[in-house]
């Protein structure tokens, strides 16, 4: 049973998790890739031995955590591999990926995860704790990719603020990563922003606006399918009452990793060759009611990618090299 009774904000205690490792193996299943393709509406070359599209490795290596060991938010309880941070909201803050060799569909791969940083700090929104996990994915006895995954833990949303205007900054606030916190520009609180669209049950997720842009139209079905593909039971992605009443979002939260995946797809499409690196940072939430645009801009060897809401608010930014 995963312990959840010893949650703490004692930095010395949390530092004990530094260096902790976890190992997983999985088959890069063609069937899983085909389901992802059906979910997002992309049609890459999906055959056994073909390269896995960028960031689709997030569909694999998930622990089979028992439903009895999930917390109220749907996440696995803390105190196992991840440190027992006594802050209730857990979100992706961003990441940095280096691609070394293609991951091939239909073959087994392994992932070693290691906690490399645990930092507690105070921000505009209260107590924060940042955890960085380094993932190394191998296949055929060679390294395929190395990823630094930033996780942020935050305080519960204040009830008074939620009653005034539902919604909070999810994945993630301007303090997205310790090394950029001091220089990050303030982000508008989404509680002050209007909902830009209506709830869609289904429909095409993507529209290619131009060679350098995608228009994304979220639907409840797309969010549910991506949650299922990634074995993600975090309730902010499917339980509207929980979103509004407990975490105070105005709607279901569009997965940050899915946004990053679509951005990486566009970057690789514009660049015309496989990615060498991809760095991304979440700045503001995207909801299932937000129609948003992903745009790529070429700057020499670098491609910068942004995800913006209809009102122009920047939700995620990324850069890619080849």
Coordinates of C-alpha atoms in Angstrom, one line a residue:
X1 CA 0.0 0.0 0.0
X2 CA 1.4 3.4 -0.9
X3 CA 1.8 5.5 2.3
X4 CA -0.1 8.8 2.5
X5 CA 0.0 9.3 6.2
X6 CA 3.4 10.9 6.4
X7 CA 3.0 13.9 4.0
X8 CA 5.4 16.7 4.9
X9 CA 6.8 20.0 3.8
X10 CA 10.0 19.5 5.7
X11 CA 12.6 20.0 3.1
X12 CA 15.1 17.8 4.8
X13 CA 12.7 14.9 4.8
X14 CA 11.7 15.5 1.2
X15 CA 15.4 15.6 0.2
X16 CA 15.6 12.0 1.2
X17 CA 13.9 11.1 -2.1
X18 CA 16.8 12.5 -4.1
X19 CA 18.4 9.8 -6.2
X20 CA 15.5 7.4 -5.8
X21 CA 15.0 5.3 -8.9
X22 CA 12.2 3.4 -10.6
X23 CA 12.4 0.9 -13.5
X24 CA 9.7 0.0 -16.0
X25 CA 9.5 -1.9 -19.2
X26 CA 6.8 -2.0 -21.9
X27 CA 6.2 -3.0 -25.5
X28 CA 5.8 -0.1 -27.8
X29 CA 2.5 -1.5 -29.0
X30 CA 1.2 -0.8 -32.5
X31 CA -2.4 -1.1 -31.3
X32 CA -1.8 1.6 -28.7
X33 CA -0.3 3.8 -31.3
X34 CA -3.3 3.3 -33.6
X35 CA -5.6 4.3 -30.8
X36 CA -3.6 7.4 -30.2
X37 CA -3.8 8.2 -33.9
X38 CA -7.6 7.8 -33.8
X39 CA -7.8 10.0 -30.8
X40 CA -5.9 13.0 -32.1
X41 CA -6.6 12.6 -35.8
X42 CA -3.0 12.2 -36.9
X43 CA -2.0 9.6 -39.4
X44 CA 1.8 9.0 -39.2
X45 CA 3.5 5.9 -40.5
X46 CA 2.3 3.4 -37.9
X47 CA 3.7 0.0 -38.6
X48 CA 5.9 -2.4 -36.7
X49 CA 9.5 -1.2 -36.7
X50 CA 8.5 2.3 -37.7
X51 CA 9.8 5.2 -35.5
X52 CA 7.4 6.2 -32.7
X53 CA 6.2 9.8 -33.2
X54 CA 7.7 12.4 -30.8
X55 CA 6.4 12.3 -27.2
X56 CA 4.2 9.3 -27.9
X57 CA 6.4 7.4 -25.4
X58 CA 4.1 9.0 -22.8
X59 CA 1.6 6.3 -23.7
X60 CA 3.8 3.7 -22.2
X61 CA 5.6 2.6 -19.0
X62 CA 2.7 3.3 -16.6
X63 CA 2.5 1.6 -13.3
X64 CA -0.5 -0.7 -12.8
X65 CA -1.6 1.1 -9.6
X66 CA -4.6 -0.4 -7.9
X67 CA -7.7 1.8 -7.8
X68 CA -7.7 1.2 -4.0
X69 CA -4.4 3.1 -3.9
X70 CA -5.6 6.3 -5.6
X71 CA -6.1 9.6 -3.8
X72 CA -9.3 11.7 -3.9
X73 CA -7.9 13.6 -6.9
X74 CA -7.4 10.3 -8.8
X75 CA -3.6 10.4 -8.6
X76 CA -1.7 7.6 -7.0
X77 CA -1.0 8.4 -3.4
X78 CA 2.3 9.9 -2.5
X79 CA 5.2 8.4 -0.5
X80 CA 6.3 5.7 -2.9
X81 CA 8.6 6.8 -5.8
X82 CA 7.6 10.4 -5.6
X83 CA 8.2 12.3 -2.4
X84 CA 5.3 12.8 0.1
X85 CA 4.8 16.5 -0.5
X86 CA 2.0 17.9 1.7
X87 CA 0.5 20.0 -1.1
X88 CA -2.7 18.7 -2.7
X89 CA -2.4 19.8 -6.3
X90 CA 0.1 18.0 -8.5
X91 CA 0.7 19.2 -12.1
X92 CA 3.1 19.0 -15.0
X93 CA 5.2 22.1 -15.2
X94 CA 7.2 21.3 -18.3
X95 CA 10.1 19.3 -19.5
X96 CA 13.3 19.0 -21.6
X97 CA 13.8 16.1 -23.9
X98 CA 16.9 14.9 -25.9
X99 CA 16.3 12.4 -28.6
X100 CA 19.3 10.0 -29.2
X101 CA 17.8 7.2 -31.4
X102 CA 14.4 6.3 -32.7
X103 CA 12.0 4.3 -30.5
X104 CA 10.7 1.6 -32.8
X105 CA 7.1 0.4 -32.7
X106 CA 6.5 -3.2 -31.9
X107 CA 9.6 -3.7 -29.8
X108 CA 10.2 -3.8 -26.1
X109 CA 11.7 -0.8 -24.4
X110 CA 12.7 0.1 -20.8
X111 CA 12.6 3.3 -18.8
X112 CA 14.7 4.2 -15.8
X113 CA 13.4 7.2 -13.7
X114 CA 15.5 9.0 -11.1
X115 CA 14.6 11.9 -8.9
X116 CA 17.2 14.6 -9.4
X117 CA 15.8 17.7 -7.7
X118 CA 13.3 18.6 -4.9
X119 CA 12.9 22.3 -4.2
X120 CA 10.4 23.9 -1.9
X121 CA 9.6 27.6 -2.3
X122 CA 7.0 30.3 -1.8
X123 CA 5.4 32.1 -4.7
X124 CA 2.6 34.5 -5.5
X125 CA 0.1 31.6 -5.1
X126 CA 1.5 30.3 -1.9
X127 CA 3.6 27.3 -1.0
X128 CA 5.1 25.4 -3.9
X129 CA 7.3 22.3 -4.3
X130 CA 9.1 21.4 -7.5
X131 CA 10.3 17.9 -8.2
X132 CA 12.3 17.0 -11.3
X133 CA 12.5 13.4 -12.5
X134 CA 15.0 12.3 -15.1
X135 CA 13.8 9.5 -17.4
X136 CA 16.1 7.5 -19.6
X137 CA 14.4 5.3 -22.2
X138 CA 16.4 2.5 -23.8
X139 CA 15.7 0.1 -26.6
X140 CA 17.9 -2.6 -28.1
X141 CA 20.6 -1.8 -25.5
X142 CA 20.9 1.9 -26.6
X143 CA 19.6 5.1 -25.2
X144 CA 16.6 6.4 -27.3
X145 CA 15.8 9.5 -25.3
X146 CA 16.5 11.4 -22.0
X147 CA 13.8 13.5 -20.5
X148 CA 13.8 15.9 -17.5
X149 CA 10.2 16.1 -16.3
X150 CA 9.2 19.0 -14.0
X151 CA 6.4 18.4 -11.5
X152 CA 4.9 21.2 -9.4
X153 CA 2.9 20.8 -6.2
X154 CA 0.6 23.6 -5.1
X155 CA -1.7 24.6 -2.3
X156 CA -5.4 24.0 -2.6
X157 CA -7.3 26.8 -4.3
X158 CA -8.8 29.3 -1.8
X159 CA -12.5 28.8 -1.4
X160 CA -13.2 32.5 -1.2
X161 CA -11.4 33.1 -4.5
X162 CA -13.1 30.2 -6.1
X163 CA -16.6 31.5 -5.1
X164 CA -15.7 34.9 -6.6
X165 CA -14.7 33.4 -9.9
X166 CA -14.1 29.6 -10.4
X167 CA -10.9 28.4 -12.0
X168 CA -7.2 28.2 -11.0
X169 CA -3.9 28.1 -12.8
X170 CA -3.2 24.4 -13.4
X171 CA -0.2 23.1 -15.3
X172 CA 1.3 25.5 -14.4
X173 CA 1.9 28.9 -12.8
X174 CA 4.7 31.3 -13.8
X175 CA 6.9 29.5 -11.2
X176 CA 6.9 26.6 -13.6
X177 CA 10.5 25.5 -12.9
X178 CA 13.0 26.6 -10.3
X179 CA 15.6 27.9 -12.8
X180 CA 13.1 30.2 -14.6
X181 CA 10.9 31.3 -11.7
X182 CA 12.7 34.6 -11.1
X183 CA 12.4 35.8 -14.7
X184 CA 9.0 34.5 -15.6
X185 CA 6.4 37.2 -16.4
X186 CA 3.2 37.2 -14.5
X187 CA 0.3 35.2 -16.0
X188 CA -3.2 36.4 -15.8
X189 CA -5.4 34.3 -13.5
X190 CA -7.8 32.3 -15.7
X191 CA -10.6 33.1 -13.3
X192 CA -10.6 36.5 -14.9
X193 CA -10.9 35.2 -18.4
X194 CA -14.2 34.3 -20.2
X195 CA -14.9 30.7 -21.4
X196 CA -14.2 30.8 -25.1
X197 CA -16.5 28.0 -26.3
X198 CA -19.1 25.4 -25.6
X199 CA -18.6 21.8 -24.5
X200 CA -18.1 19.4 -27.4
X201 CA -19.0 15.7 -26.9
X202 CA -16.9 14.6 -29.9
X203 CA -15.6 15.8 -33.3
X204 CA -12.2 16.3 -35.0
X205 CA -9.6 17.5 -32.6
X206 CA -7.2 19.1 -35.1
X207 CA -7.5 21.4 -38.1
X208 CA -4.4 22.3 -40.1
X209 CA -4.8 26.0 -40.4
X210 CA -1.6 26.5 -42.4
X211 CA 1.7 24.6 -42.8
X212 CA 2.9 26.4 -39.6
X213 CA -0.3 26.2 -37.5
X214 CA -2.9 23.9 -36.0
X215 CA -6.3 24.8 -34.6
X216 CA -7.3 22.6 -31.7
X217 CA -11.0 22.0 -30.8
X218 CA -11.1 19.9 -27.6
X219 CA -13.9 17.5 -26.9
X220 CA -14.9 15.5 -23.8
X221 CA -14.3 12.3 -25.8
X222 CA -10.8 13.3 -26.8
X223 CA -9.8 14.1 -23.2
X224 CA -11.3 10.8 -22.0
X225 CA -9.5 8.8 -24.6
X226 CA -6.1 10.4 -23.9
X227 CA -6.6 9.8 -20.1
X228 CA -7.3 6.1 -20.9
X229 CA -4.3 5.8 -23.2
X230 CA -2.0 7.2 -20.5
X231 CA -3.7 5.3 -17.6
X232 CA -4.3 8.8 -16.1
X233 CA -7.2 8.9 -13.6
X234 CA -6.6 12.5 -12.5
X235 CA -10.2 13.8 -12.1
X236 CA -9.5 17.3 -13.6
X237 CA -9.7 15.7 -17.0
X238 CA -13.1 14.0 -16.8
X239 CA -15.0 14.9 -13.7
X240 CA -16.6 18.3 -14.3
X241 CA -18.2 18.6 -10.8
X242 CA -14.8 17.9 -9.2
X243 CA -13.1 20.5 -11.4
X244 CA -15.5 23.2 -10.4
X245 CA -16.2 22.3 -6.8
X246 CA -12.8 21.0 -5.6
X247 CA -10.1 22.4 -7.8
X248 CA -12.1 25.4 -9.1
X249 CA -11.5 25.1 -12.8
X250 CA -14.2 26.5 -15.1
X251 CA -14.2 23.3 -17.1
X252 CA -12.3 20.0 -17.7
X253 CA -8.5 20.6 -18.1
X254 CA -6.9 19.7 -21.4
X255 CA -3.9 17.5 -20.7
X256 CA -0.6 19.4 -20.7
X257 CA 1.3 16.5 -22.2
X258 CA -1.2 16.2 -25.0
X259 CA -0.7 19.9 -25.8
X260 CA 3.1 19.3 -25.8
X261 CA 2.7 16.3 -28.1
X262 CA 0.7 18.3 -30.6
X263 CA 3.3 21.1 -30.5
X264 CA 6.1 18.5 -31.0
X265 CA 4.2 17.1 -34.0
X266 CA 3.9 20.5 -35.6
X267 CA 7.6 21.3 -35.0
X268 CA 8.7 18.1 -36.6
X269 CA 6.3 18.6 -39.5
X270 CA 7.7 22.2 -40.1
X271 CA 11.3 21.1 -39.6
X272 CA 11.0 18.2 -42.0
X273 CA 13.2 15.8 -40.0
X274 CA 13.3 14.1 -36.6
X275 CA 13.6 16.2 -33.5
X276 CA 17.0 16.4 -31.7
X277 CA 15.6 18.3 -28.7
X278 CA 12.2 19.6 -27.4
X279 CA 11.8 21.9 -24.4
X280 CA 8.4 23.0 -23.2
X281 CA 6.9 25.0 -20.3
X282 CA 3.2 25.2 -19.3
X283 CA 2.1 28.8 -18.4
X284 CA -1.7 28.7 -18.1
X285 CA -4.5 26.1 -18.3
X286 CA -6.4 25.0 -21.4
X287 CA -9.9 23.8 -20.8
X288 CA -12.2 21.6 -22.9
X289 CA -14.2 24.7 -23.8
X290 CA -11.1 26.5 -25.2
X291 CA -10.5 26.5 -28.9
X292 CA -6.8 27.2 -29.2
X293 CA -4.0 27.6 -31.8
X294 CA -0.6 26.0 -32.0
X295 CA 1.9 28.0 -34.1
X296 CA 5.4 27.3 -35.2
X297 CA 8.0 29.9 -36.1
X298 CA 11.4 29.2 -37.6
X299 CA 14.5 31.0 -36.3
X300 CA 17.6 29.6 -37.9
X301 CA 18.2 26.0 -36.5
X302 CA 15.5 26.6 -33.9
X303 CA 11.7 26.3 -34.2
X304 CA 9.7 28.0 -31.5
X305 CA 6.2 26.8 -30.9
X306 CA 3.4 28.4 -28.9
X307 CA -0.1 27.4 -27.8
X308 CA -2.5 30.3 -27.4
X309 CA -6.1 30.7 -26.5
X310 CA -8.5 32.6 -28.7
X311 CA -8.0 35.7 -26.6
X312 CA -4.2 35.6 -27.2
X313 CA -3.2 34.3 -23.8
X314 CA -0.1 32.1 -24.0
X315 CA -0.8 28.7 -22.5
X316 CA 2.4 26.8 -23.4
X317 CA 5.7 27.6 -25.1
X318 CA 8.3 25.3 -26.5
X319 CA 11.4 25.2 -28.6
X320 CA 12.7 22.4 -30.9
X321 CA 16.0 21.6 -32.6
X322 CA 17.0 19.1 -35.2

